[in-house]
PDB file of C-alpha atoms in Angstrom:
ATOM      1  CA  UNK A1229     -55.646 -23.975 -17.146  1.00 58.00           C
ATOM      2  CA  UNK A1230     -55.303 -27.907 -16.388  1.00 69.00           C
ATOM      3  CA  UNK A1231     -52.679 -29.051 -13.380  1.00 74.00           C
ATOM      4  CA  UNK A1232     -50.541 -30.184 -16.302  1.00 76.00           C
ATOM      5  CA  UNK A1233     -50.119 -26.796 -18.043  1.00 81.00           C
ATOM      6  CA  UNK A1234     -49.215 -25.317 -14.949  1.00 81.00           C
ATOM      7  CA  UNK A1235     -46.505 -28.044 -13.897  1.00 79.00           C
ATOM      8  CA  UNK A1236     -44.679 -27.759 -17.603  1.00 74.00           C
ATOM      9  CA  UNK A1237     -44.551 -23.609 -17.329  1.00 83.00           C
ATOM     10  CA  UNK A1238     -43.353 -24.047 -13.396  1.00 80.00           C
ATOM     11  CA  UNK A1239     -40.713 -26.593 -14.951  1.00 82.00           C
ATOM     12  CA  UNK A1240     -39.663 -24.243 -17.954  1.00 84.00           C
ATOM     13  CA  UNK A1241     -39.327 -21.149 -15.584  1.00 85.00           C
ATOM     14  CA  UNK A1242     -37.241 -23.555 -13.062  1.00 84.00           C
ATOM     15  CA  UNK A1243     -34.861 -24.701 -16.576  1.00 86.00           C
ATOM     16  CA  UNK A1244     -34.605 -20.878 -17.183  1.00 86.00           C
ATOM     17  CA  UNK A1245     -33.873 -19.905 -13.650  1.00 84.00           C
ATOM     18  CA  UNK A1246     -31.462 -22.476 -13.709  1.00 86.00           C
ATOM     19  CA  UNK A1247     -29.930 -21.736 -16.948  1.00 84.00           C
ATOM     20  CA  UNK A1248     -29.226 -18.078 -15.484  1.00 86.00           C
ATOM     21  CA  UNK A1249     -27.640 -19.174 -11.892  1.00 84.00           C
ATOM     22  CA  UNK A1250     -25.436 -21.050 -14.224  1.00 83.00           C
ATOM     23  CA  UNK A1251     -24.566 -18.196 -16.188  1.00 84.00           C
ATOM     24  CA  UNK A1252     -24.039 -16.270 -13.112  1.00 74.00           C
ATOM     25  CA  UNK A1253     -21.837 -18.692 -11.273  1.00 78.00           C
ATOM     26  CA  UNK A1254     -19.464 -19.160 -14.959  1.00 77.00           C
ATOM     27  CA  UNK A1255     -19.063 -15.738 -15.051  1.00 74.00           C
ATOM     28  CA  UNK A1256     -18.246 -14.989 -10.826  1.00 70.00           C
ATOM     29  CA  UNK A1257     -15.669 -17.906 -11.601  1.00 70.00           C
ATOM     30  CA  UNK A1258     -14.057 -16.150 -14.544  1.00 70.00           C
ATOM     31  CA  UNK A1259     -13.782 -13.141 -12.595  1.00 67.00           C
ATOM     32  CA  UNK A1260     -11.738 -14.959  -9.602  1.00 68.00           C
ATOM     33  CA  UNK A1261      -9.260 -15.469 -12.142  1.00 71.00           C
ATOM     34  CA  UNK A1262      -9.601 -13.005 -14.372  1.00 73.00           C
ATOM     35  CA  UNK A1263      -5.868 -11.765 -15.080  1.00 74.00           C
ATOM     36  CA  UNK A1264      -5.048  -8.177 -13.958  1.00 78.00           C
ATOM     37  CA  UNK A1265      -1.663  -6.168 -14.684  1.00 79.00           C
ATOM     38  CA  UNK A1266       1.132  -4.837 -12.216  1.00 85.00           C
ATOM     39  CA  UNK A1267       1.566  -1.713 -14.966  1.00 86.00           C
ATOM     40  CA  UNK A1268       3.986   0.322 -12.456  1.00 89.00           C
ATOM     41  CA  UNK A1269       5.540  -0.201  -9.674  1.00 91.00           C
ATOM     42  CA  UNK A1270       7.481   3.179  -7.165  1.00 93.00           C
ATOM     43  CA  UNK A1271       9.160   3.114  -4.105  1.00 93.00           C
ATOM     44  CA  UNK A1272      11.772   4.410  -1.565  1.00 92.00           C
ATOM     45  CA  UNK A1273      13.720   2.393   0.187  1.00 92.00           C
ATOM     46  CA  UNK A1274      16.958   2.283   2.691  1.00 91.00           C
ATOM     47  CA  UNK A1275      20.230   2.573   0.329  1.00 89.00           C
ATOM     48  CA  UNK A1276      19.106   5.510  -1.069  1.00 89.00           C
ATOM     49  CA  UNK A1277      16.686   4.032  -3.383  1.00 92.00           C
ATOM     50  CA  UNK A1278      14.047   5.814  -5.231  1.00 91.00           C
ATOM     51  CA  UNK A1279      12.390   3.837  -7.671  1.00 92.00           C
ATOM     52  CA  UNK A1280      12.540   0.052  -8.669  1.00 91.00           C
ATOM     53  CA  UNK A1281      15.479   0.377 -11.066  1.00 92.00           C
ATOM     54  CA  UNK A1282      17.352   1.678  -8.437  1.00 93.00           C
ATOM     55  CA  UNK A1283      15.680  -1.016  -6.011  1.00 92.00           C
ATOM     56  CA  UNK A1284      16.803  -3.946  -8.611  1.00 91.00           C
ATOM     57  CA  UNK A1285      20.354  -2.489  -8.897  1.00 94.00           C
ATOM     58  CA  UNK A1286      20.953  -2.279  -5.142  1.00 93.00           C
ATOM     59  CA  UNK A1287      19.767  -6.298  -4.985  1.00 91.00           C
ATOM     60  CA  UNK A1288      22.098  -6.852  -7.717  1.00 94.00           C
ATOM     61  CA  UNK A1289      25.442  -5.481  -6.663  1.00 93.00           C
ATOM     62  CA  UNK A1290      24.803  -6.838  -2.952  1.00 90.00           C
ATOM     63  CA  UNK A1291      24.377  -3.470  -1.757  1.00 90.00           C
ATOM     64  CA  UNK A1292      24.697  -2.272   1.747  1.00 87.00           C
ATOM     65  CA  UNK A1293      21.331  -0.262   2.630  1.00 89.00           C
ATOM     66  CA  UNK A1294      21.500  -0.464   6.429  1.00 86.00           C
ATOM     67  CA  UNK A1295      23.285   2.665   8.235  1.00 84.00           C
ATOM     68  CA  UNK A1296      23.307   4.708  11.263  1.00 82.00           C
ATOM     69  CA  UNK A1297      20.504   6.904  12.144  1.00 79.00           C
ATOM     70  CA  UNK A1298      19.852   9.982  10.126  1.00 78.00           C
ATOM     71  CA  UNK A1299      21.410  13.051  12.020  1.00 76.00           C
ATOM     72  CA  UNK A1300      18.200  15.076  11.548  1.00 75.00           C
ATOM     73  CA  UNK A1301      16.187  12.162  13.376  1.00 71.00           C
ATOM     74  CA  UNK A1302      17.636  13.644  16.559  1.00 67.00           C
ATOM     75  CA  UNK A1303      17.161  10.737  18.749  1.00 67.00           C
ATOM     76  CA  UNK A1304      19.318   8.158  19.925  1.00 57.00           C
ATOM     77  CA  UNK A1305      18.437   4.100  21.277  1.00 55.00           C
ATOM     78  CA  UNK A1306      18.954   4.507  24.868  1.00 52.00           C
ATOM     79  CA  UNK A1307      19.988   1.851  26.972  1.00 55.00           C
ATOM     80  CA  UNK A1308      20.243  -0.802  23.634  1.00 57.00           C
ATOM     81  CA  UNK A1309      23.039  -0.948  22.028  1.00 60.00           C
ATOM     82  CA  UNK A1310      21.460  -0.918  18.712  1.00 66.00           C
ATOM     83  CA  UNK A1311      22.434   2.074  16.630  1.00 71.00           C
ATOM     84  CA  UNK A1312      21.615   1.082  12.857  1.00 79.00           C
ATOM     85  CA  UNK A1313      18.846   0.192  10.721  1.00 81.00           C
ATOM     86  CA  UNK A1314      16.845   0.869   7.621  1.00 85.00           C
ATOM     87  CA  UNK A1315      16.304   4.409   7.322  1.00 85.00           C
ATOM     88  CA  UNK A1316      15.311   6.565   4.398  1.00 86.00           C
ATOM     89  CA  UNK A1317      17.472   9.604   4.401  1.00 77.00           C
ATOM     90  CA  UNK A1318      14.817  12.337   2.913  1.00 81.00           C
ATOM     91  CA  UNK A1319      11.910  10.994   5.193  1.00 83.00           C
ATOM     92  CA  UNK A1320      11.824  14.786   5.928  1.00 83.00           C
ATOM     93  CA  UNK A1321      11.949  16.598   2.830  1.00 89.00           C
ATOM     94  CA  UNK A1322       8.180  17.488   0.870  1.00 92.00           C
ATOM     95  CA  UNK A1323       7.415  19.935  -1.400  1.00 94.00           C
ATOM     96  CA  UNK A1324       3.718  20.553  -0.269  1.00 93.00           C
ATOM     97  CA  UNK A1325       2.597  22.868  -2.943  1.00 95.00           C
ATOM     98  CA  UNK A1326       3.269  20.752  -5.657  1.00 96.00           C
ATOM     99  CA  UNK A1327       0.085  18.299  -4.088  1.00 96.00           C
ATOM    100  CA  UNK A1328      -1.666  21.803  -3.194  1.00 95.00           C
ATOM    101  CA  UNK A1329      -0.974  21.485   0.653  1.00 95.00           C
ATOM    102  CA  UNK A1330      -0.629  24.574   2.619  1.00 93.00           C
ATOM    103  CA  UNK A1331       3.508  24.092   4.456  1.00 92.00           C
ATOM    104  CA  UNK A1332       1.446  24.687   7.758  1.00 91.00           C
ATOM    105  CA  UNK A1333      -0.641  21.632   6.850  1.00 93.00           C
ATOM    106  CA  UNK A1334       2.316  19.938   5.531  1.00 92.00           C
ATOM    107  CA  UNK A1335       4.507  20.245   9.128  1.00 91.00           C
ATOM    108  CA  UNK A1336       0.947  18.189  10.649  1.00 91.00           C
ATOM    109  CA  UNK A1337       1.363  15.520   8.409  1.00 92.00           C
ATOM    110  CA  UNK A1338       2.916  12.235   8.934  1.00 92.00           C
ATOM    111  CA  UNK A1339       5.579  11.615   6.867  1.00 91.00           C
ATOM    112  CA  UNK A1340       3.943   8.720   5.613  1.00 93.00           C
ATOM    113  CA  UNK A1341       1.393  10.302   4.225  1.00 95.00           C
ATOM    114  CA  UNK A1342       3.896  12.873   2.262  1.00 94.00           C
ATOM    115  CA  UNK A1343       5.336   9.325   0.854  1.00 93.00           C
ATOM    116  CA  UNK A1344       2.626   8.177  -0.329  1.00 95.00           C
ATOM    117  CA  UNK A1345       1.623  10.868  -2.288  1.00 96.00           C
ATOM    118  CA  UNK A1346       4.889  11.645  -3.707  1.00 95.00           C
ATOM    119  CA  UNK A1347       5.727   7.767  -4.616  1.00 95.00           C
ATOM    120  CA  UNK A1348       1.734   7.639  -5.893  1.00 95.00           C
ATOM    121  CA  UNK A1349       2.354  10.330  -8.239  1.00 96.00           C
ATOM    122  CA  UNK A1350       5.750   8.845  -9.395  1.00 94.00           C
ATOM    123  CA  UNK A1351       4.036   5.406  -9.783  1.00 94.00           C
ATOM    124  CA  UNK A1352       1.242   6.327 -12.165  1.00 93.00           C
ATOM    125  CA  UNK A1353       3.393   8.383 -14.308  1.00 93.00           C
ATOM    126  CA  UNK A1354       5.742   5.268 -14.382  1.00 90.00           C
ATOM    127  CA  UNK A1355       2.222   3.453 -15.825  1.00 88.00           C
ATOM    128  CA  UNK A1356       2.091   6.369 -18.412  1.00 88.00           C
ATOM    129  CA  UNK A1357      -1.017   8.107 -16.515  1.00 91.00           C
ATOM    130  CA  UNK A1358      -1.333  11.691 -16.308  1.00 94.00           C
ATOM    131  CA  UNK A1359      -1.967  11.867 -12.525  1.00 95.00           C
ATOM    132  CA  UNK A1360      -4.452  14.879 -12.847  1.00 94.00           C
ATOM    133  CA  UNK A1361      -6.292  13.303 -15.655  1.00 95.00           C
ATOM    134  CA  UNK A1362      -8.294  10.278 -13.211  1.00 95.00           C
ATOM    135  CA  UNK A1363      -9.724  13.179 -11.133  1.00 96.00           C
ATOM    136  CA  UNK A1364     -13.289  12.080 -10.686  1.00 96.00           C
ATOM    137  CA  UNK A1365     -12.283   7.973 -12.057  1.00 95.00           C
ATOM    138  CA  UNK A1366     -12.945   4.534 -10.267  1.00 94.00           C
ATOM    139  CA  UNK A1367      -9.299   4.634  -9.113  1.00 95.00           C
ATOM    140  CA  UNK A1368      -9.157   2.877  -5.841  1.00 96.00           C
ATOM    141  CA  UNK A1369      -6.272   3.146  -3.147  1.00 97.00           C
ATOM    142  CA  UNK A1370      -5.118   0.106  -0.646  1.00 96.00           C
ATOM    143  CA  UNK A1371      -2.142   1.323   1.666  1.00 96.00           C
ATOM    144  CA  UNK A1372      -1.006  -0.818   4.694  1.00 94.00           C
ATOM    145  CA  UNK A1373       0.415   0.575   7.634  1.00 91.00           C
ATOM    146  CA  UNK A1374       1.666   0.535  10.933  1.00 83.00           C
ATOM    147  CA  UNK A1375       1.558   2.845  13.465  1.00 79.00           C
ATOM    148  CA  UNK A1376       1.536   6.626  13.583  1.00 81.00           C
ATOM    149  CA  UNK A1377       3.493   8.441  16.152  1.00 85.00           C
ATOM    150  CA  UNK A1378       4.396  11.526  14.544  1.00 84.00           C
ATOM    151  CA  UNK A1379       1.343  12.642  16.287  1.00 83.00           C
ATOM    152  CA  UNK A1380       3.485  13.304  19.617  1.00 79.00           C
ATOM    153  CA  UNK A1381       6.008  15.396  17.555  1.00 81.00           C
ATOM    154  CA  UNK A1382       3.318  17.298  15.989  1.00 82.00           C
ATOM    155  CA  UNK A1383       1.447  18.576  19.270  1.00 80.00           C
ATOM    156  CA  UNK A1384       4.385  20.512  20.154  1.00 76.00           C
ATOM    157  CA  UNK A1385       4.912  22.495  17.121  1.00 78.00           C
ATOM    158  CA  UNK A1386       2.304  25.460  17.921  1.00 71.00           C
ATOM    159  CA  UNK A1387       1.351  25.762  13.985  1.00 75.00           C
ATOM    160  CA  UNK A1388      -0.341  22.076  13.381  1.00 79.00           C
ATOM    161  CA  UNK A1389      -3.724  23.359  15.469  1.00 81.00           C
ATOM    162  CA  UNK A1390      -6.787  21.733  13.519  1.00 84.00           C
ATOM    163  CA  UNK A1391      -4.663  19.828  11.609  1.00 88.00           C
ATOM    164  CA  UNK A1392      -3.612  17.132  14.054  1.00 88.00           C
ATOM    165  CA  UNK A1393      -6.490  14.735  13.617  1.00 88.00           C
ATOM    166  CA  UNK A1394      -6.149  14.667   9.610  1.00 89.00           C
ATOM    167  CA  UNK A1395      -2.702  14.542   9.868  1.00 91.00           C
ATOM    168  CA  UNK A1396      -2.228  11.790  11.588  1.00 90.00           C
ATOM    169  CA  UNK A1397      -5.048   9.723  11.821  1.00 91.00           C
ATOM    170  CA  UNK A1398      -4.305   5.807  10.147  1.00 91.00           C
ATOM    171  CA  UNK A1399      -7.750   6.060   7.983  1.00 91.00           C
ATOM    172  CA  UNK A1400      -6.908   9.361   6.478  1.00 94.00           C
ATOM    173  CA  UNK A1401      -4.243   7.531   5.089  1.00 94.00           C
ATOM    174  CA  UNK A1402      -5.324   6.247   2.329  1.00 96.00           C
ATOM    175  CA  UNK A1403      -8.202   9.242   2.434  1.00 95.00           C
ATOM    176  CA  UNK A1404      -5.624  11.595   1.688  1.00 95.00           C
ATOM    177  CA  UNK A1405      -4.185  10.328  -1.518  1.00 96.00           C
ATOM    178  CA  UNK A1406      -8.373   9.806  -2.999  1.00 97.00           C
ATOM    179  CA  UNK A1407      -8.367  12.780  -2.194  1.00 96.00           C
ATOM    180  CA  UNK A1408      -5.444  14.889  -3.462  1.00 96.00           C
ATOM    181  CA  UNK A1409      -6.049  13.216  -6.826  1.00 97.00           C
ATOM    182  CA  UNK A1410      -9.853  13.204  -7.089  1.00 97.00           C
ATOM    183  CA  UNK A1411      -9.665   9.229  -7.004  1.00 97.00           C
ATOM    184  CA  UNK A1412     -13.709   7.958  -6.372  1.00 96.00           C
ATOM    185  CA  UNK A1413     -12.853   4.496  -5.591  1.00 95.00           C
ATOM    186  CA  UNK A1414     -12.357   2.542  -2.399  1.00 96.00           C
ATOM    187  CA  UNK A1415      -9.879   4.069   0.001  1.00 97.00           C
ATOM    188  CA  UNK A1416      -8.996   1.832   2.348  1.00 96.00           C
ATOM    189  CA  UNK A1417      -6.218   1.328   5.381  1.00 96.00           C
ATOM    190  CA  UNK A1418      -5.535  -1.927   6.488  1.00 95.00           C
ATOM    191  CA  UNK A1419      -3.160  -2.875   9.488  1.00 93.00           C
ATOM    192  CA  UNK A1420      -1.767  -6.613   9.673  1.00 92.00           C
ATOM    193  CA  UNK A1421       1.507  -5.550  11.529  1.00 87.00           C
ATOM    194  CA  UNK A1422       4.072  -6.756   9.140  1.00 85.00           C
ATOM    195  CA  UNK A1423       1.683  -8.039   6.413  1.00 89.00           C
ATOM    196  CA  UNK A1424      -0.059  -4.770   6.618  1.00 92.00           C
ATOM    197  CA  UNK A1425       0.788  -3.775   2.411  1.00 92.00           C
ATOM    198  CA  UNK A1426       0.832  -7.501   1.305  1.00 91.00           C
ATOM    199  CA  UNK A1427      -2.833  -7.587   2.170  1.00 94.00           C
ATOM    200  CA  UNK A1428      -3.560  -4.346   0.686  1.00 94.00           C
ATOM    201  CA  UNK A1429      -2.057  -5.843  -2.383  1.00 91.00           C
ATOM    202  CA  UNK A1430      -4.354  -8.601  -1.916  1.00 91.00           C
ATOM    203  CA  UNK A1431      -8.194  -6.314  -1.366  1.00 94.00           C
ATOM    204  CA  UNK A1432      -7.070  -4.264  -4.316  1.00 93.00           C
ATOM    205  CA  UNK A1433      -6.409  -7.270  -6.478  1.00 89.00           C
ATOM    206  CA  UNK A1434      -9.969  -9.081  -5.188  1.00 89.00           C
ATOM    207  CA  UNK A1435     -11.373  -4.981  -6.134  1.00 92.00           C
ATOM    208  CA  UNK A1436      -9.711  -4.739  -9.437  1.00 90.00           C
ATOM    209  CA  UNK A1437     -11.857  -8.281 -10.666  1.00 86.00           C
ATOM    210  CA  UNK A1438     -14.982  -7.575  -8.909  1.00 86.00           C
ATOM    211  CA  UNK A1439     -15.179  -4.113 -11.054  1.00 86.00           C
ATOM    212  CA  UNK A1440     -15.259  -1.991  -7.558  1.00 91.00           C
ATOM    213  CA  UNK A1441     -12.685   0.219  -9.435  1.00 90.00           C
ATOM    214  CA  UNK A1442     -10.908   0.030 -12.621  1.00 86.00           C
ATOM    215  CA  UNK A1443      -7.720   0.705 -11.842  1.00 92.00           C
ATOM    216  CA  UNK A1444      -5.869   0.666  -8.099  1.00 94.00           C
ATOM    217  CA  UNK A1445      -2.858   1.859  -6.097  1.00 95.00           C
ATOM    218  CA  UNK A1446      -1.868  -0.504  -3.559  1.00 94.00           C
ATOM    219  CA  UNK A1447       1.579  -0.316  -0.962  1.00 92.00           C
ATOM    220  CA  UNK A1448       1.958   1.439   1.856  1.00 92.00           C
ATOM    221  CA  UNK A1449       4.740   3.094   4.286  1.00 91.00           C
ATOM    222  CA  UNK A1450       6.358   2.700   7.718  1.00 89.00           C
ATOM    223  CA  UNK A1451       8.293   6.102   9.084  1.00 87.00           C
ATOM    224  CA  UNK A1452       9.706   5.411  12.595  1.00 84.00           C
ATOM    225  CA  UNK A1453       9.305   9.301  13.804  1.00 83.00           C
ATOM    226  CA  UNK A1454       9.830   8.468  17.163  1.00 82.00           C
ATOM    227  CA  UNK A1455      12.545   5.501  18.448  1.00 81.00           C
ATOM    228  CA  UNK A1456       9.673   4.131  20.682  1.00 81.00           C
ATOM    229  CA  UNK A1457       9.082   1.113  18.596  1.00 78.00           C
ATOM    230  CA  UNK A1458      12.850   0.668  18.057  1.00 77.00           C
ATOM    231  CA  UNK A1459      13.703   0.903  21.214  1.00 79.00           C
ATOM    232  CA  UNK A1460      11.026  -1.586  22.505  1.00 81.00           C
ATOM    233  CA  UNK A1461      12.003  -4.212  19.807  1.00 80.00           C
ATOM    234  CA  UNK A1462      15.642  -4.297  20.781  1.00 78.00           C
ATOM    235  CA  UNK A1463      14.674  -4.854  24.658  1.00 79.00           C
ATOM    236  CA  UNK A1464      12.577  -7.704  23.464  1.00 81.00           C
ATOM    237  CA  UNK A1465      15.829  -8.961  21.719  1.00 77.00           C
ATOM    238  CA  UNK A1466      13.483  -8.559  18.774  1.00 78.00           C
ATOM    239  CA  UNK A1467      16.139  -6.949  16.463  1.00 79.00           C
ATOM    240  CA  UNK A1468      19.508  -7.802  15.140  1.00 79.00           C
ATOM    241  CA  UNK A1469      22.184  -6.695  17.295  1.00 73.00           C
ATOM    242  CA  UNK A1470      24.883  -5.616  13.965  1.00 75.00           C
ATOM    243  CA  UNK A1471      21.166  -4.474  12.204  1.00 75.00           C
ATOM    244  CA  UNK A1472      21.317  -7.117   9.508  1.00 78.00           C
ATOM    245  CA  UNK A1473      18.602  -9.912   9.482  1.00 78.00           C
ATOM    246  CA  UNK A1474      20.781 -12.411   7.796  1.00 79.00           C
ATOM    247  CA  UNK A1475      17.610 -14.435   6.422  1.00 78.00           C
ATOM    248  CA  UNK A1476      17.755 -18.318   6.525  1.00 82.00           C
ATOM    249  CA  UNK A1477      21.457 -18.145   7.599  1.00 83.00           C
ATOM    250  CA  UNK A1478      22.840 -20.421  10.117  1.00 84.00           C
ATOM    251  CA  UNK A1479      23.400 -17.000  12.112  1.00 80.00           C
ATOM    252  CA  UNK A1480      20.056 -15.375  11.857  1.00 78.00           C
ATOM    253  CA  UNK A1481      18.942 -13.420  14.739  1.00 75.00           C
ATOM    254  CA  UNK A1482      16.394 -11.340  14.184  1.00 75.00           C
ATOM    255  CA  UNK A1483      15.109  -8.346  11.772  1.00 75.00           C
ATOM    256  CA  UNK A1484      16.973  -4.430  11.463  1.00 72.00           C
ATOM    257  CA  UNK A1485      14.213  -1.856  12.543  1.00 73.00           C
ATOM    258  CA  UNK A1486      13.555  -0.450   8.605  1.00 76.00           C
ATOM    259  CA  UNK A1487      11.223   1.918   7.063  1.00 74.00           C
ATOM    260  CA  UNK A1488      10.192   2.294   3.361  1.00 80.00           C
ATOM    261  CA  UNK A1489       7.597   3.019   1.086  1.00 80.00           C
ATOM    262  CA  UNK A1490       6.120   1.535  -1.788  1.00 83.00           C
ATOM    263  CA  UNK A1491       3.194   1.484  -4.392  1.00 80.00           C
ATOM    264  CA  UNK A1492       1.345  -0.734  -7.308  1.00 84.00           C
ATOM    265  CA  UNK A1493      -0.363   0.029 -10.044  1.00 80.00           C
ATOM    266  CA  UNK A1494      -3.243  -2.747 -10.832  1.00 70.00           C
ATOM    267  CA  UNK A1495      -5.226  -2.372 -13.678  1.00 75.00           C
ATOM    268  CA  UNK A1496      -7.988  -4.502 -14.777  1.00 61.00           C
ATOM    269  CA  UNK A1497      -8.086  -3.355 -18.382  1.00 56.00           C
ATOM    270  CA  UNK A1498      -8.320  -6.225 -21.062  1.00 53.00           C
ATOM    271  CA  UNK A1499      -6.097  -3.358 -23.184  1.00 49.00           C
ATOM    272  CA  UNK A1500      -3.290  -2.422 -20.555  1.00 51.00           C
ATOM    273  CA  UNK A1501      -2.904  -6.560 -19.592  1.00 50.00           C
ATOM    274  CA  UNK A1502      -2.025  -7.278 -22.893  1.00 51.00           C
ATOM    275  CA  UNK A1503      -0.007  -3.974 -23.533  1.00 50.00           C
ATOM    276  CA  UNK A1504       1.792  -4.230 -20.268  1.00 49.00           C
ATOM    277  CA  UNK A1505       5.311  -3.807 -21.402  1.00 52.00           C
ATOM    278  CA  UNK A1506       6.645  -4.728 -17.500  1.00 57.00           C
ATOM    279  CA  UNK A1507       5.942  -7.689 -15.477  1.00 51.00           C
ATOM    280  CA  UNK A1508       6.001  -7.630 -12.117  1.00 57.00           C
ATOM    281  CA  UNK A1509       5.908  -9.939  -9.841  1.00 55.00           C
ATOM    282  CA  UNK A1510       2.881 -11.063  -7.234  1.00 52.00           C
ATOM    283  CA  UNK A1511       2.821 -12.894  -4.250  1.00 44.00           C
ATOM    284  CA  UNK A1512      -0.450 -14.477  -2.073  1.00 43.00           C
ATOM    285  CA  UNK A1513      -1.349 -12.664   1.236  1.00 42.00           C
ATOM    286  CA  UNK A1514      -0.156 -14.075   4.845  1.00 41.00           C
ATOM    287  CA  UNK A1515      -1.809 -16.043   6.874  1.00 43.00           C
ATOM    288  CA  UNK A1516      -1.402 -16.418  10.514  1.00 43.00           C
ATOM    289  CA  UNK A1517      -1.125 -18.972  12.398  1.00 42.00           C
ATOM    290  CA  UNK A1518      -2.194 -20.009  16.200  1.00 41.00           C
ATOM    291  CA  UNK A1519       1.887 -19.557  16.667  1.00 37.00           C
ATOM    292  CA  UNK A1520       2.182 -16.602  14.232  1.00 38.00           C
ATOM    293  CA  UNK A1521      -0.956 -13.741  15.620  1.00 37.00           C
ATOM    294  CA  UNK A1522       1.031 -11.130  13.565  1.00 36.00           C
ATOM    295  CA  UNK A1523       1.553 -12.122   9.983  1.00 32.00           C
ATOM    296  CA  UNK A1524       4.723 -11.085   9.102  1.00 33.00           C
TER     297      UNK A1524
END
C-alpha cells in the first residue's frame, strides 16, 4: 500500500470521526435544552395549606399564615421577644402504616422525613401516577434540607433504640422516600442553607435531560423541632421582630422563622410534556456571592 493510499483512508477515518463528534456534540446540545414538564406539584405550608390550590388561594385573598407557636411544640423563645412564625400545625401527626412503617420506627423519624413521604405520595397522584406502580422505575428523588435536630428529642424517648441513625440522618432523607416506593434512581440530599430545594430543583432538572432517570421528585422540608435555630436567629437580630418579612418594603427587617414542605414532579417524557394539562412555573438556581456565602 503506497504513502498516498494510506494518507486518503487516515483522512476519510478523520472526516468520519469528525462527522460523529459532531453528531455527538448536536445531540448533548439538544439535551441542555430539551424541554421537561412540572406535571404536579404538593405541599404544606403555614396557613394551613395543604396542596397548591390551597397555596394559590391563600396568595390570593392576602392571607395571614404567620401565628403563634403550636401548643404541642412545647417550647417557648426565651429571652427574645419573638413569639410567632411560620409553623405547620400537623407537623406531628403520621399515619405510619399507610407507608408500611412500624409506629416505633415512626416516633424515630424526623418529621421531615414523614413530610416528605406523605406530600410525595400526594404529588404523584396529583400527576395521575399510581404511587405503587414505579416500584422498581428510574424515578429519581432531589430533596433539600436544613438541619435535623429532632435527633435530641428522639434520644430520650426509650423506644427509638436502632432507629436513631436512620431516622435522622440528612442522607437518609431522600434514601427513605427511594426507598418506601421502590424508586431506582438517584437519591440525593443537598444542603445550600436557604437555597437548599431550589438546587434540588435544579440536579433533578440537569437528571431528567441527561436520561439518569425518567421521571423525578424534587422539594424538600424544614421542621424546626427544637427552638435552637429560632432562638439563635432572633439574637442575631436575624428575624422580624412582629414575624412578618415585609419583602422590598420601605420597612423590611428581616425574615419570620417558617417551616414547610414541598415537592415536584419532573418528567422528561416527550408524551406527558405535551399532555401536561398544568404549567408550573420554574425558576434558575442561586448563586452566591463573595457577600452572600449562603444562597438564600
Amino acid at each position: 500500500m503506497s504513502d498516498a493510499t494510506e494518507l486518503v483512508q487516515a483522512l476519510r477515518a478523520a472526516l468520519r470521526d469528525n462527522k460523529r463528534l459532531k453528531e455527538d456534540n448536536r445531540r448533548l446540545a439538544e439535551t441542555a435544552t430539551e424541554p421537561i414538564a412540572i406535571v404536579a406539584v404538593g405541599c404544606r405550608f403555614p396557613g394551613g395549606v395543604s396542596g397548591p390550590d390551597e397555596f394559590w388561594d391563600l396568595l390570593a385573598r392576602g392571607g395571614e399564615a404567620i401565628g403563634p407557636v403550636p401548643a404541642d411544640r412545647r417550647w417557648g423563645v426565651p429571652g427574645t421577644g419573638h413569639t410567632e412564625g411560620g409553623f405547620l400545625a400537623d407537623a406531628g401527626d403520621f399515619d405510619p402504616g399507610f407507608f408500611g412503617i412500624s409506629p416505633r420506627e415512626a416516633r424515630s423519624m424526623d418529621p421531615q422525613q414523614r413530610l416528605l413521604l406523605e406530600v410525595a405520595w400526594e404529588t404523584l397522584e396529583g400527576a395521575g401516577l399510581d404511587p405503587t406502580g414505579l416500584r422498581g422505575s428510574r424515578t429519581g428523588v432531589f430533596v433539600g434540607t436544613n438541619g435535623q435536630d429532632y435527633g435530641a428529642l428522639a434520644q430520650a424517648d426509650a423506644g427509638t433504640e436502632g432507629y436513631l441513625i436512620t431516622g435522622n440522618a440528612a442522607s437518609v432523607v431522600s434514601g427513605r422516600v427511594s426507598y418506601t416506593f421502590g424508586f431506582e434512581g438517584p437519591a440525593v440530599t443537598v444542603d445550600t442553607a436557604c437555597s437548599a430545594s431550589l438546587v434540588a430543583l435544579h440536579l433533578a432538572a440537569q437528571a431528567v435531560r441527561r436520561g439518569e432517570c425518567q421521571l423525578a421528585l424534587a422539594g424538600g422540608a424544614t421542621v424546626m423541632a427544637t427552638p435552637t435555630a429560632f432562638t439563635e436567629f432572633s439574637r442575631q437580630g436575624g428575624l422580624a421582630s412582629d414575624g412578618r418579612c415585609k419583602a422590598f418594603a420601605a420597612d423590611a427587617t428581616a425574615p419570620p422563622g417558617a417551616r414547610a414542605s414541598g415537592w415536584c414532579c419532573w418528567n422528561g417524557s416527550p408524551r406527558h410534556v405535551a399532555s401536561a394539562t398544568r404549567c408550573w412555573p420554574c425558576c434558575a438556581a442561586a448563586r452566591s456571592t463573595p457577600t452572600a456565602p449562603a444562597t438564600a
